[in-house]
Tab-separated table of C-alpha atoms and ligand atoms in Angstrom:
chain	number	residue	atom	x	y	z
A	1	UNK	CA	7.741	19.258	-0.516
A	2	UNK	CA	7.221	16.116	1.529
A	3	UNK	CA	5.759	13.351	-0.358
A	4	UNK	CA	4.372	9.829	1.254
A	5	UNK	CA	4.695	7.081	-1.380
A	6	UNK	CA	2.632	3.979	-0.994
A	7	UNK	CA	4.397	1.039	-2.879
A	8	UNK	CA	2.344	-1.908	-3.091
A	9	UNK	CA	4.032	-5.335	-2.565
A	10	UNK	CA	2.019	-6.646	-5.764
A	11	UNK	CA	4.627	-4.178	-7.402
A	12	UNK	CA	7.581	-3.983	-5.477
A	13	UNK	CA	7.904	-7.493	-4.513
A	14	UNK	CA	5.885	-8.841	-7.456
A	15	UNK	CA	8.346	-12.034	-7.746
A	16	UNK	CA	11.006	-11.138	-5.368
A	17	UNK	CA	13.631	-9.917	-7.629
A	18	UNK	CA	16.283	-7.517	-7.309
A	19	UNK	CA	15.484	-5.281	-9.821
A	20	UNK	CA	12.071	-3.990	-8.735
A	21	UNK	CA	14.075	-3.190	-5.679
A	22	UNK	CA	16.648	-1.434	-7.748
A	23	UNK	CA	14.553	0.537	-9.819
A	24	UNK	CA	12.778	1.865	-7.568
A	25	UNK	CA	15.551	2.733	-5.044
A	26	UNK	CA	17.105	4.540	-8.052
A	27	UNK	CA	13.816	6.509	-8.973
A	28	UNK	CA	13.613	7.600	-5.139
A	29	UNK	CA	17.001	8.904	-5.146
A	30	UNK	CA	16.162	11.279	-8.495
A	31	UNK	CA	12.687	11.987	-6.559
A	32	UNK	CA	14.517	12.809	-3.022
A	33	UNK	CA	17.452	15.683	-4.604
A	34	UNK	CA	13.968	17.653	-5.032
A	35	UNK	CA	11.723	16.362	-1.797
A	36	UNK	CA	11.635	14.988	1.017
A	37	UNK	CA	10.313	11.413	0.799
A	38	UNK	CA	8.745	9.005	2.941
A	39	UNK	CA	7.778	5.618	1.545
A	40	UNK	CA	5.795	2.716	2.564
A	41	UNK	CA	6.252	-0.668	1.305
A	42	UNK	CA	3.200	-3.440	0.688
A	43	UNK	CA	3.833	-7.160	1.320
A	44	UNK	CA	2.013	-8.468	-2.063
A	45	UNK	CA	2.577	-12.440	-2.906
A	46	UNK	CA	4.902	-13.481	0.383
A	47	UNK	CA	2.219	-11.680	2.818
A	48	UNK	CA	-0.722	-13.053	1.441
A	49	UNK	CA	1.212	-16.990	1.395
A	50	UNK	CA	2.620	-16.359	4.498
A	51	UNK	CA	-1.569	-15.394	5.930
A	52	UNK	CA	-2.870	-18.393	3.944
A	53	UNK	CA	-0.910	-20.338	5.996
A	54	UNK	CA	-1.155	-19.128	9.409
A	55	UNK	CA	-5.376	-18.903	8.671
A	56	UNK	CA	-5.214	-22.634	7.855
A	57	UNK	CA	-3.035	-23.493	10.876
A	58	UNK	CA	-5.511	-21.692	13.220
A	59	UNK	CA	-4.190	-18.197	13.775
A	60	UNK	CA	-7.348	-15.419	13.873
A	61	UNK	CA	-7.303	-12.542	11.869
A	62	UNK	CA	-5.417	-10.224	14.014
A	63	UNK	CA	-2.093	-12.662	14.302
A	64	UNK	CA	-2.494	-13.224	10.438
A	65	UNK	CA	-1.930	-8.995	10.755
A	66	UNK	CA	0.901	-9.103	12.453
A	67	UNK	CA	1.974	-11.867	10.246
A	68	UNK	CA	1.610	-9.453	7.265
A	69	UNK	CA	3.450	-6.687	8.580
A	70	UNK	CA	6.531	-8.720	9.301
A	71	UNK	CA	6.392	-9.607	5.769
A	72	UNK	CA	5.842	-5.661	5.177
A	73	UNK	CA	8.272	-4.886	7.307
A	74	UNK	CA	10.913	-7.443	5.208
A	75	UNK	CA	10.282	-5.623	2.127
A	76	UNK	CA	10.806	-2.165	3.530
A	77	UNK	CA	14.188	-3.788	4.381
A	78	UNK	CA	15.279	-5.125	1.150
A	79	UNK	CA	14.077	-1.461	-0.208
A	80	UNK	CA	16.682	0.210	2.392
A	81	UNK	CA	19.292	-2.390	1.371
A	82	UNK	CA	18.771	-1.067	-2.277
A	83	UNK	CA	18.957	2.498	-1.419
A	84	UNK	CA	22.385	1.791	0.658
A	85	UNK	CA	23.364	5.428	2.304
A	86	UNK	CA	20.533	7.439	0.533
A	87	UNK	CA	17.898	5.495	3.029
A	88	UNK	CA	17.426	5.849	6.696
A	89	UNK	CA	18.708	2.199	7.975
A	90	UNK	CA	16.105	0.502	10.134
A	91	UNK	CA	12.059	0.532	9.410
A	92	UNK	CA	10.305	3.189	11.770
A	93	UNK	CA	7.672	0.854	13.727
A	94	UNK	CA	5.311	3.605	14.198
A	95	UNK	CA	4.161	7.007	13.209
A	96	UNK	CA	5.619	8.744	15.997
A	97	UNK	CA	9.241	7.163	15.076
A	98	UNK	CA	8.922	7.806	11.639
A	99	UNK	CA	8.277	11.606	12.425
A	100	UNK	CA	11.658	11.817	14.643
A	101	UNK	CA	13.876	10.414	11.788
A	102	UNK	CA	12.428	12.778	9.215
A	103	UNK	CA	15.007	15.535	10.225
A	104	UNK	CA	17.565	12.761	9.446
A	105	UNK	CA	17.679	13.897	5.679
A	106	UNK	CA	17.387	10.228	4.632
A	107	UNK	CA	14.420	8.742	2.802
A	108	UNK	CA	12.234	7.131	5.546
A	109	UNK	CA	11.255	3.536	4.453
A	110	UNK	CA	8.735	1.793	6.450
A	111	UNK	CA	6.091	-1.165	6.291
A	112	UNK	CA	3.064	-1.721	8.681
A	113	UNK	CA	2.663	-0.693	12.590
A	114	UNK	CA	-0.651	-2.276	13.702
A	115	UNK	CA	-3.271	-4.920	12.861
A	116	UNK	CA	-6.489	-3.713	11.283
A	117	UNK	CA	-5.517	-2.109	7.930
A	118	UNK	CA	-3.109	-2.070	4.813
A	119	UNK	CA	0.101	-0.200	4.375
A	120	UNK	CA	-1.734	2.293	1.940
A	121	UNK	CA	-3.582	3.303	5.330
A	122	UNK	CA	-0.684	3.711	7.050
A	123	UNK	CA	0.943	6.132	4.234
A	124	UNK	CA	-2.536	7.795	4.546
A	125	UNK	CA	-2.111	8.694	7.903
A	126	UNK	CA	1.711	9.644	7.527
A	127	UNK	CA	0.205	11.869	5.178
A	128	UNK	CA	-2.156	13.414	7.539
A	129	UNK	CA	0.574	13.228	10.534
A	130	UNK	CA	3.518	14.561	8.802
A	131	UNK	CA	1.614	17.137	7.001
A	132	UNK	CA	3.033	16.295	3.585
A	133	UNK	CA	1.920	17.899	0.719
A	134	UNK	CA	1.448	14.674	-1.591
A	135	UNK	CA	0.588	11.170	-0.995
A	136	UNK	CA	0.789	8.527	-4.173
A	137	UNK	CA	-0.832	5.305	-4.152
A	138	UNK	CA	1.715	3.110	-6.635
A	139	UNK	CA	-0.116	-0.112	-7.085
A	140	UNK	CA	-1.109	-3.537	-9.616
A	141	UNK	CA	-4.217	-1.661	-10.693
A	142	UNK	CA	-4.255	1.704	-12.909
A	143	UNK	CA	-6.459	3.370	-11.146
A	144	UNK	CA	-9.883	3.244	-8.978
A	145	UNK	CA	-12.633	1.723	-10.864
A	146	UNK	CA	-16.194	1.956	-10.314
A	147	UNK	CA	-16.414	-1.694	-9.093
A	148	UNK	CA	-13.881	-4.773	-9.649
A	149	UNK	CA	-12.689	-4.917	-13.398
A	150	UNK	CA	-12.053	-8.453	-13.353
A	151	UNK	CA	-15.820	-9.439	-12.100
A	152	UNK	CA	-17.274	-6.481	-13.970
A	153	UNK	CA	-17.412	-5.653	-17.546
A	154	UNK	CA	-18.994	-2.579	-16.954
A	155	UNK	CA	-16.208	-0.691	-14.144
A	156	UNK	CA	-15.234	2.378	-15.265
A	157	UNK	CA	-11.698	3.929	-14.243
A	158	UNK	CA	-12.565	7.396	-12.513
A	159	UNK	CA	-9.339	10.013	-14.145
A	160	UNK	CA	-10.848	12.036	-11.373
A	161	UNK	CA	-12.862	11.579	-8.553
A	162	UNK	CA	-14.074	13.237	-4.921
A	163	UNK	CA	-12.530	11.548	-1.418
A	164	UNK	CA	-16.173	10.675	-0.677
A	165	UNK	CA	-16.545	9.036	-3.807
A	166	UNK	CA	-13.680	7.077	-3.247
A	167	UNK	CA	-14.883	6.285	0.662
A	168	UNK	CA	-18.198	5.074	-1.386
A	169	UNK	CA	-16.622	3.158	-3.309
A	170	UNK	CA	-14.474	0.956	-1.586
A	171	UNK	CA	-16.470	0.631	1.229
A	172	UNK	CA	-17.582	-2.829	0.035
A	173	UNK	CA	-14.350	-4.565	0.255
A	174	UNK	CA	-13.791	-7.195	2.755
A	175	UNK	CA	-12.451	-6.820	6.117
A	176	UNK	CA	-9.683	-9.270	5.737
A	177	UNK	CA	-6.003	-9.592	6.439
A	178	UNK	CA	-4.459	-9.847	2.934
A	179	UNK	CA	-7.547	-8.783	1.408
A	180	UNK	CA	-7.195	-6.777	-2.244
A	181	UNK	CA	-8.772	-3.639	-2.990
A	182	UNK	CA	-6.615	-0.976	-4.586
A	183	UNK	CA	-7.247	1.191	-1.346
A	184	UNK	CA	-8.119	0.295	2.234
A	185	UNK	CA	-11.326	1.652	3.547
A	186	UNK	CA	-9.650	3.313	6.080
A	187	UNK	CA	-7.190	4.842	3.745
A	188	UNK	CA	-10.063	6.427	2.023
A	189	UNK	CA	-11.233	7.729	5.274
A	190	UNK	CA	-8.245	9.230	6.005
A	191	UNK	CA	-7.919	10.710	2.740
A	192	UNK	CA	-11.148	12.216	3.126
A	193	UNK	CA	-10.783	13.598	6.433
A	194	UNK	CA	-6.971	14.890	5.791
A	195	UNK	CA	-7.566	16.892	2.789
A	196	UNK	CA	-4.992	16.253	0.770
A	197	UNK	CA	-4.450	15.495	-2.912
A	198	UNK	CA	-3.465	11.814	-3.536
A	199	UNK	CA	-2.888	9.467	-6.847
A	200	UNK	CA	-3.506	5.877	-6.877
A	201	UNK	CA	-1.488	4.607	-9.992
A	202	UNK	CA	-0.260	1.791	-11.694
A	203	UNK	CA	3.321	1.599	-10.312
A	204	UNK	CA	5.495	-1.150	-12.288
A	205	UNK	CA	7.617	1.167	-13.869
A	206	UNK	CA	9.574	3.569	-11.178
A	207	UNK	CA	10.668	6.119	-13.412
A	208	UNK	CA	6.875	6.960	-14.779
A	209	UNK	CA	6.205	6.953	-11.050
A	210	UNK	CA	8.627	9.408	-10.464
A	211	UNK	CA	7.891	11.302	-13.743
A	212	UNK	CA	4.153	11.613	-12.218
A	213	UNK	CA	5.531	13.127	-9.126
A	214	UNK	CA	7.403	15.763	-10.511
A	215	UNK	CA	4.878	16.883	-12.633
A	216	UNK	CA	2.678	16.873	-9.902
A	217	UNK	CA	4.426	19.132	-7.640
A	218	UNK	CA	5.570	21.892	-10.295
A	219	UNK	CA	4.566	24.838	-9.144
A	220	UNK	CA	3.099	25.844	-11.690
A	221	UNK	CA	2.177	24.861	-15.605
A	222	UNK	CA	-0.441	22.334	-15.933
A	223	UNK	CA	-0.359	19.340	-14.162
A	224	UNK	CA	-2.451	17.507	-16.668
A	225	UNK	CA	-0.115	15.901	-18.533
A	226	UNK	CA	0.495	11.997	-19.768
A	227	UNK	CA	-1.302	10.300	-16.887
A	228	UNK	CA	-3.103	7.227	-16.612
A	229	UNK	CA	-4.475	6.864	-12.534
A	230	UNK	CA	-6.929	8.627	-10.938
A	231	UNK	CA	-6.670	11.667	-8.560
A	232	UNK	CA	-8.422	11.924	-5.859
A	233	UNK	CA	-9.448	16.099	-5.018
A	234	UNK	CA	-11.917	17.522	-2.087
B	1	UTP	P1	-0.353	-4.715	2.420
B	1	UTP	O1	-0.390	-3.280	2.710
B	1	UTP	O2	0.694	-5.235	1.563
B	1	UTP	O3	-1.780	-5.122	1.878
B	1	UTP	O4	-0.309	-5.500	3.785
B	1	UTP	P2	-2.265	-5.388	0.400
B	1	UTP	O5	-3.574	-4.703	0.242
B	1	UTP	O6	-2.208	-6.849	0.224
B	1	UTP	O7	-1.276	-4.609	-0.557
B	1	UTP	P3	-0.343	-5.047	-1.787
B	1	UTP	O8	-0.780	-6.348	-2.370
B	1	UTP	O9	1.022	-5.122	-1.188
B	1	UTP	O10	-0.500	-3.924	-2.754
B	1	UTP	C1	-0.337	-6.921	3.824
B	1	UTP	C2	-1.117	-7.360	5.013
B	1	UTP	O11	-0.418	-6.985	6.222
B	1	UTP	C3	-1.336	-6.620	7.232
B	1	UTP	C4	-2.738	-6.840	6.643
B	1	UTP	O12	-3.150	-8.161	6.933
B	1	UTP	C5	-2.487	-6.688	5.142
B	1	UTP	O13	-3.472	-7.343	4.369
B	1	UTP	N1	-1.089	-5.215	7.688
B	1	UTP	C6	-0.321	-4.354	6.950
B	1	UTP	C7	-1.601	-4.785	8.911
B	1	UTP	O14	-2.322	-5.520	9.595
B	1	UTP	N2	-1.325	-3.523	9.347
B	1	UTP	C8	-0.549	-2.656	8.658
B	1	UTP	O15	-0.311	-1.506	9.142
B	1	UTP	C9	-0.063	-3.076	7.403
């Protein structure tokens, strides 16, 4: 199966450490002796500094974008580094580039490709492009909740919930480079229009990441299992 995994930056590059790196890079390799795998890495603390500054120095929202997916772009690096020979060596920059290495038998690291959106939008639409079978959303956040958790007392996680549902609910979030939501609205969009089943989950530890995957694509047996994010079904 091909899966597209969405790593947040909050997760990968939490503190900039080599073990986040590590783990994961070692959970990948388990995950890719079963399927092929395409991953997308976030930007998390660096991105967001390195926007902060560039807003206050002038820079509108679109070279603040850019700005992010170099930082994107840095962490899909250090992820390759990690993987050594099990990773295909350079970033794709786009879609179309990420589809011609895919025969290479490598897993396909990559960050952003254009202003506008998040990298869980891009994995989105890798999803839809590549036709992949899966696409996991491993973020800070354990789930999708029915509005912020830290302003609201009263968000409830959804276990389950329909693409529209998830399009209405993040809707609201602001239109901003480095903004936080645990999906991009156009993610959700995509995700709605593309049809395909997708987790959002709490992804600090790899190896429950992976654990989730695998149980996921079983072909059969139940797929409930020990589980803690939400899955998004049409
Ligand atoms: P992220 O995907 O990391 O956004 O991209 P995020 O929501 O902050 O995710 P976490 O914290 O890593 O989980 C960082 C920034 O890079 C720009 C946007 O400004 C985004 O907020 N970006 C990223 C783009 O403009 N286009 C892309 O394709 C990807």
């Amino acid at each position: 199966m091909l899966i597209i995994l969405s790593v947040g930056g909050s997760i990968l590059a939490k503190e900039l450490k080599p073990d986040s790196f590590l783990g994961y890079a070692q959970a990948l390799k388990e995950l890719a002796k079963e399927h092929t795998v395409v991953v997308v890495t976030g930007g998390g603390v660096a991105a967001r500094d390195y926007i902060g500054v560039a807003r206050s120095t002038g820079a509108n929202e679109v070279e603040c974008d850019y700005i992010g997916i170099d930082i994107t772009r840095l962490n899909a690096k250090l992820l390759i580094s990690a993987l050594g020979d099990a990773a295909y060596p350079e970033p794709p920059k786009d879609y179309k580039e990420a589809q011609d290495v895919l025969s290479s038998g490598k897993i396909i690291v990559m960050g952003g490709v254009i202003p506008g959106q998040t990298t869980d939008a891009v994995a989105a639409i890798l999803t839809e492009y590549l036709r992949a079978d899966l696409l996991v959303i491993s973020t800070a956040v354990d789930g999708v909740y029915s509005a912020d958790p830290r302003k609201d007392p009263d968000a409830v996680k959804y276990e389950t919930m329909t693409a529209k549902e998830l399009v209405n609910t993040v809707m609201t979030t602001e239109m901003k480079a480095g903004s936080k939501s645990p999906v991009d609205p156009l993610a959700a969009k995509i995700i709605e229009r593309c049809n395909i089943e997708t987790i959002v989950m709490e992804g600090s530890e790899p190896q429950n990441v992976l654990k989730v995957i695998l149980q996921e694509t079983k072909k059969s047996g139940d797929k409930k299992g020990v589980y803690l994010g939400t899955r998004i079904v049409n």
